[in-house]
Amino acid sequence: MTTSAPVTPPKLSSDSVCRVPPGSTRSTRLAAPSNRQVERRAERGAPRTGAWCASDEMSAFETVLWRTDSDRATRCSPLLAIEQLDTVPDWERLVAAHRELVQFAPRLRQRVVEAPLGLGTPLWSLDPDFDLRFHVWRACLPSGAGWPELLEFAARLAMRPFDRARPPWEAVLYEGLPGGRAAYLIKLHHSASDGMGVMHLLGLLHSRTREPNPDRPSPAVTEGNRISPLDALATQVRGDVEGVPGALREVGTGAWRALGNLKGTLRYGQSLRRMMTPPDAPGSPLLAKRSLAWRFAALDVPFADLKAAGKVAGGSVNDVYLAALLGGYRRYHEAMGVQVDAIPMAIPISVRQPGDTEGGNKIASIRFSGPVATEDPRERIEEIRALILSARAEPAVNTIGLLSPALARLPGPLIAQVAGPLTKGNDLQASNVPGIPGELYLAGARIERMYPYAPLPGCAAMITLVTHGAVGCVGVNFDSASFTEPELFVQCLLDGFSEVLALKPGAGSPLARL
């Protein structure tokens, strides 16, 4: 756990920086892999290619994510993962793995092009000056440093804005963790992918063996499109014109549907009103303040025991996970002498369908009042399960998809003004992303942990769970102005997990990476 600082790159002494060998990160210019690169293939099979560049045009929701960067208070752009490695990976193999990754996932060598005056939907365009050196680098932690310093650097990296003239992602290898370990950090703009897509991306990067596999098939080299701002504007105009007949047909069809199925229309309208109405719970007065300073914490939870505890209470892994977080919130409020019955919170739900591309964003969001005051963990799990099942059954559950086309037509500052209240009022946003099964390696180093960090779009805390082997890795991103006693908050979260784990006799204990 760590204290956040102003949004600046980590300051390391010159003797602590691990210099990149000359030529080891030369520019990737769409050339086919060399024989030496093929010999270095580190890997686990033949992943699919091209899935990350099925369309050059951002969806309306992705456009909203891209443009809200203009408001730092509601910025929802950076997705970041921290992987603990059992040893320092081979640098040349790591660079080669990324050179290969940008061929498996061409989106990583595309930058965003806006039409003049920000009109229309942005497009992804091949960066003619793509150079891997601007995206993959390494550094050493100061002597005697450990997880607190690593989490501090990670929080600063997450808060630092992307260079919007380049493909919006970067990866850092930090050496110097105790025991000869290292950490790999990757940061990606949310407009390129949601959490599930990031897992697919890491699946392309990682291998199943510590040693290189020279038999792994080479990725196909795709050229991609080079698009100018005027091209983006022309694409938008053409799409609008071509879309008029379809829109008219859709309106006509919808009208006939409404006349023919008035009951269904009314049901959808009622559902939309419910989904657009803020949760009944007022925000906690203890967590009311917001700032621009993020803090990171990392927790380990025995995943099999967490799953078993959910079954004991008749709930899912997600139900028991949310119950643990709310139990931690209750304990924190009690320790601070403030009582709340419920808090406004939100969770994303995946709306991916078979055949959807691996990248991109396929998520909706539901908001509800989280039952903080319920002390009995079994009862709390039951309440959460009922709330989520009810929300998932709403016909208008995908309000993001409904609102995004209108929001995407607005300039960034105005989007933040309109959409900001939907997230600023949340005291908790929580996500649960399935991890990659099996043992994983990165350039010869075994991945021991994988902690996920999602952005803080004005909410008090964003907490994310990813499974990695037998461990539930919990990445906690919280506002230092909302939680003024960070050590206490982390301990309360641990106690919240211990509370639900106790439902399973003999369960292990959670711990924080300190």
CSV table of N, CA and C in Angstrom, one decimal, residues 58-71 74-77 114 120-122 164 189-191 361 400-401 403-416 418-420 422:
chain,number,residue,atom,x,y,z
A,58,MET,N,-14.0,3.5,-33.5
A,58,MET,CA,-14.4,3.3,-32.1
A,58,MET,C,-15.9,3.2,-32.0
A,59,SER,N,-16.3,2.4,-31.0
A,59,SER,CA,-17.7,2.4,-30.7
A,59,SER,C,-18.1,3.7,-30.0
A,60,ALA,N,-19.4,3.9,-29.8
A,60,ALA,CA,-19.8,5.2,-29.2
A,60,ALA,C,-19.3,5.2,-27.7
A,61,PHE,N,-19.4,4.0,-27.1
A,61,PHE,CA,-18.9,3.9,-25.7
A,61,PHE,C,-17.4,4.1,-25.6
A,62,GLU,N,-16.6,3.6,-26.5
A,62,GLU,CA,-15.2,3.8,-26.5
A,62,GLU,C,-14.8,5.2,-26.8
A,63,THR,N,-15.6,5.9,-27.6
A,63,THR,CA,-15.4,7.3,-27.9
A,63,THR,C,-15.6,8.1,-26.6
A,64,VAL,N,-16.6,7.8,-25.8
A,64,VAL,CA,-16.8,8.4,-24.5
A,64,VAL,C,-15.6,8.2,-23.6
A,65,LEU,N,-15.1,7.0,-23.6
A,65,LEU,CA,-13.9,6.7,-22.7
A,65,LEU,C,-12.7,7.5,-23.2
A,66,TRP,N,-12.5,7.7,-24.5
A,66,TRP,CA,-11.4,8.4,-25.0
A,66,TRP,C,-11.5,9.9,-24.7
A,67,ARG,N,-12.7,10.4,-24.8
A,67,ARG,CA,-12.8,11.9,-24.7
A,67,ARG,C,-12.9,12.4,-23.2
A,68,THR,N,-13.3,11.5,-22.3
A,68,THR,CA,-13.4,12.0,-20.9
A,68,THR,C,-12.1,12.2,-20.3
A,69,ASP,N,-11.0,11.8,-21.0
A,69,ASP,CA,-9.7,12.1,-20.5
A,69,ASP,C,-9.5,13.6,-20.2
A,70,SER,N,-10.3,14.5,-20.9
A,70,SER,CA,-10.1,15.9,-20.7
A,70,SER,C,-10.5,16.4,-19.3
A,71,ASP,N,-11.2,15.6,-18.6
A,71,ASP,CA,-11.5,15.9,-17.2
A,71,ASP,C,-10.8,14.9,-16.3
A,74,THR,N,-12.8,12.7,-13.7
A,74,THR,CA,-13.6,11.6,-14.1
A,74,THR,C,-12.9,10.7,-15.1
A,75,ARG,N,-11.6,10.9,-15.2
A,75,ARG,CA,-10.8,10.1,-16.1
A,75,ARG,C,-11.0,8.6,-15.9
A,76,CYS,N,-11.4,7.9,-17.0
A,76,CYS,CA,-11.6,6.5,-16.8
A,76,CYS,C,-10.8,5.7,-17.9
A,77,SER,N,-9.6,6.3,-18.2
A,77,SER,CA,-8.8,5.7,-19.3
A,77,SER,C,-7.9,4.5,-19.0
A,114,GLU,N,-8.6,11.9,-34.6
A,114,GLU,CA,-9.8,12.6,-34.4
A,114,GLU,C,-10.1,13.5,-35.7
A,120,GLY,N,-17.6,13.8,-34.9
A,120,GLY,CA,-17.7,12.4,-35.2
A,120,GLY,C,-16.9,11.5,-34.3
A,121,THR,N,-16.8,10.2,-34.7
A,121,THR,CA,-16.2,9.2,-33.9
A,121,THR,C,-14.7,9.0,-34.3
A,122,PRO,N,-13.9,8.9,-33.3
A,122,PRO,CA,-12.4,8.8,-33.6
A,122,PRO,C,-12.2,7.4,-34.3
A,164,ARG,N,-1.2,11.1,-26.5
A,164,ARG,CA,-2.3,10.9,-27.4
A,164,ARG,C,-1.8,10.9,-28.9
A,189,HIS,N,-5.1,1.9,-22.6
A,189,HIS,CA,-6.2,2.8,-22.6
A,189,HIS,C,-7.5,2.0,-22.7
A,190,HIS,N,-8.5,2.4,-21.8
A,190,HIS,CA,-9.7,1.6,-21.7
A,190,HIS,C,-10.5,1.7,-23.1
A,191,SER,N,-10.3,2.7,-23.9
A,191,SER,CA,-11.0,2.7,-25.2
A,191,SER,C,-10.6,1.5,-26.1
A,361,ASN,N,-14.6,-3.1,-26.1
A,361,ASN,CA,-15.4,-3.0,-24.9
A,361,ASN,C,-16.8,-3.6,-25.0
A,400,ILE,N,-25.5,2.0,-20.7
A,400,ILE,CA,-24.3,2.6,-21.4
A,400,ILE,C,-24.5,2.6,-22.9
A,401,GLY,N,-24.9,1.4,-23.4
A,401,GLY,CA,-25.1,1.3,-24.8
A,401,GLY,C,-26.2,2.2,-25.4
A,403,LEU,N,-27.1,5.3,-24.0
A,403,LEU,CA,-26.7,6.7,-23.9
A,403,LEU,C,-25.4,7.1,-24.7
A,404,SER,N,-24.6,6.1,-24.9
A,404,SER,CA,-23.3,6.4,-25.5
A,404,SER,C,-23.3,7.1,-26.9
A,405,PRO,N,-24.2,6.7,-27.8
A,405,PRO,CA,-24.3,7.3,-29.1
A,405,PRO,C,-24.5,8.8,-29.0
A,406,ALA,N,-25.4,9.2,-28.1
A,406,ALA,CA,-25.6,10.7,-27.9
A,406,ALA,C,-24.4,11.4,-27.2
A,407,LEU,N,-23.9,10.7,-26.2
A,407,LEU,CA,-22.7,11.3,-25.5
A,407,LEU,C,-21.5,11.4,-26.4
A,408,ALA,N,-21.3,10.5,-27.3
A,408,ALA,CA,-20.2,10.5,-28.2
A,408,ALA,C,-20.2,11.6,-29.2
A,409,ARG,N,-21.3,12.3,-29.4
A,409,ARG,CA,-21.3,13.5,-30.2
A,409,ARG,C,-20.9,14.8,-29.5
A,410,LEU,N,-20.7,14.7,-28.2
A,410,LEU,CA,-20.3,15.9,-27.5
A,410,LEU,C,-18.8,16.0,-27.3
A,411,PRO,N,-18.3,17.2,-27.1
A,411,PRO,CA,-16.9,17.4,-26.8
A,411,PRO,C,-16.6,16.8,-25.4
A,412,GLY,N,-15.3,16.5,-25.1
A,412,GLY,CA,-14.9,15.8,-23.9
A,412,GLY,C,-15.4,16.5,-22.6
A,413,PRO,N,-15.1,17.8,-22.5
A,413,PRO,CA,-15.6,18.5,-21.2
A,413,PRO,C,-17.1,18.4,-21.0
A,414,LEU,N,-17.9,18.5,-22.0
A,414,LEU,CA,-19.3,18.4,-21.9
A,414,LEU,C,-19.7,16.9,-21.5
A,415,ILE,N,-19.0,15.9,-22.1
A,415,ILE,CA,-19.3,14.5,-21.8
A,415,ILE,C,-19.1,14.3,-20.3
A,416,ALA,N,-18.0,14.9,-19.8
A,416,ALA,CA,-17.7,14.8,-18.3
A,416,ALA,C,-18.8,15.4,-17.5
A,418,VAL,N,-21.9,15.7,-18.3
A,418,VAL,CA,-23.2,15.0,-18.4
A,418,VAL,C,-23.1,13.6,-17.7
A,419,ALA,N,-22.0,12.9,-18.0
A,419,ALA,CA,-21.8,11.5,-17.5
A,419,ALA,C,-21.2,11.5,-16.1
A,420,GLY,N,-20.4,12.5,-15.7
A,420,GLY,CA,-19.7,12.5,-14.5
A,420,GLY,C,-20.5,12.1,-13.3
A,422,LEU,N,-22.9,10.1,-13.0
A,422,LEU,CA,-23.2,8.6,-12.9
A,422,LEU,C,-22.1,7.9,-12.2
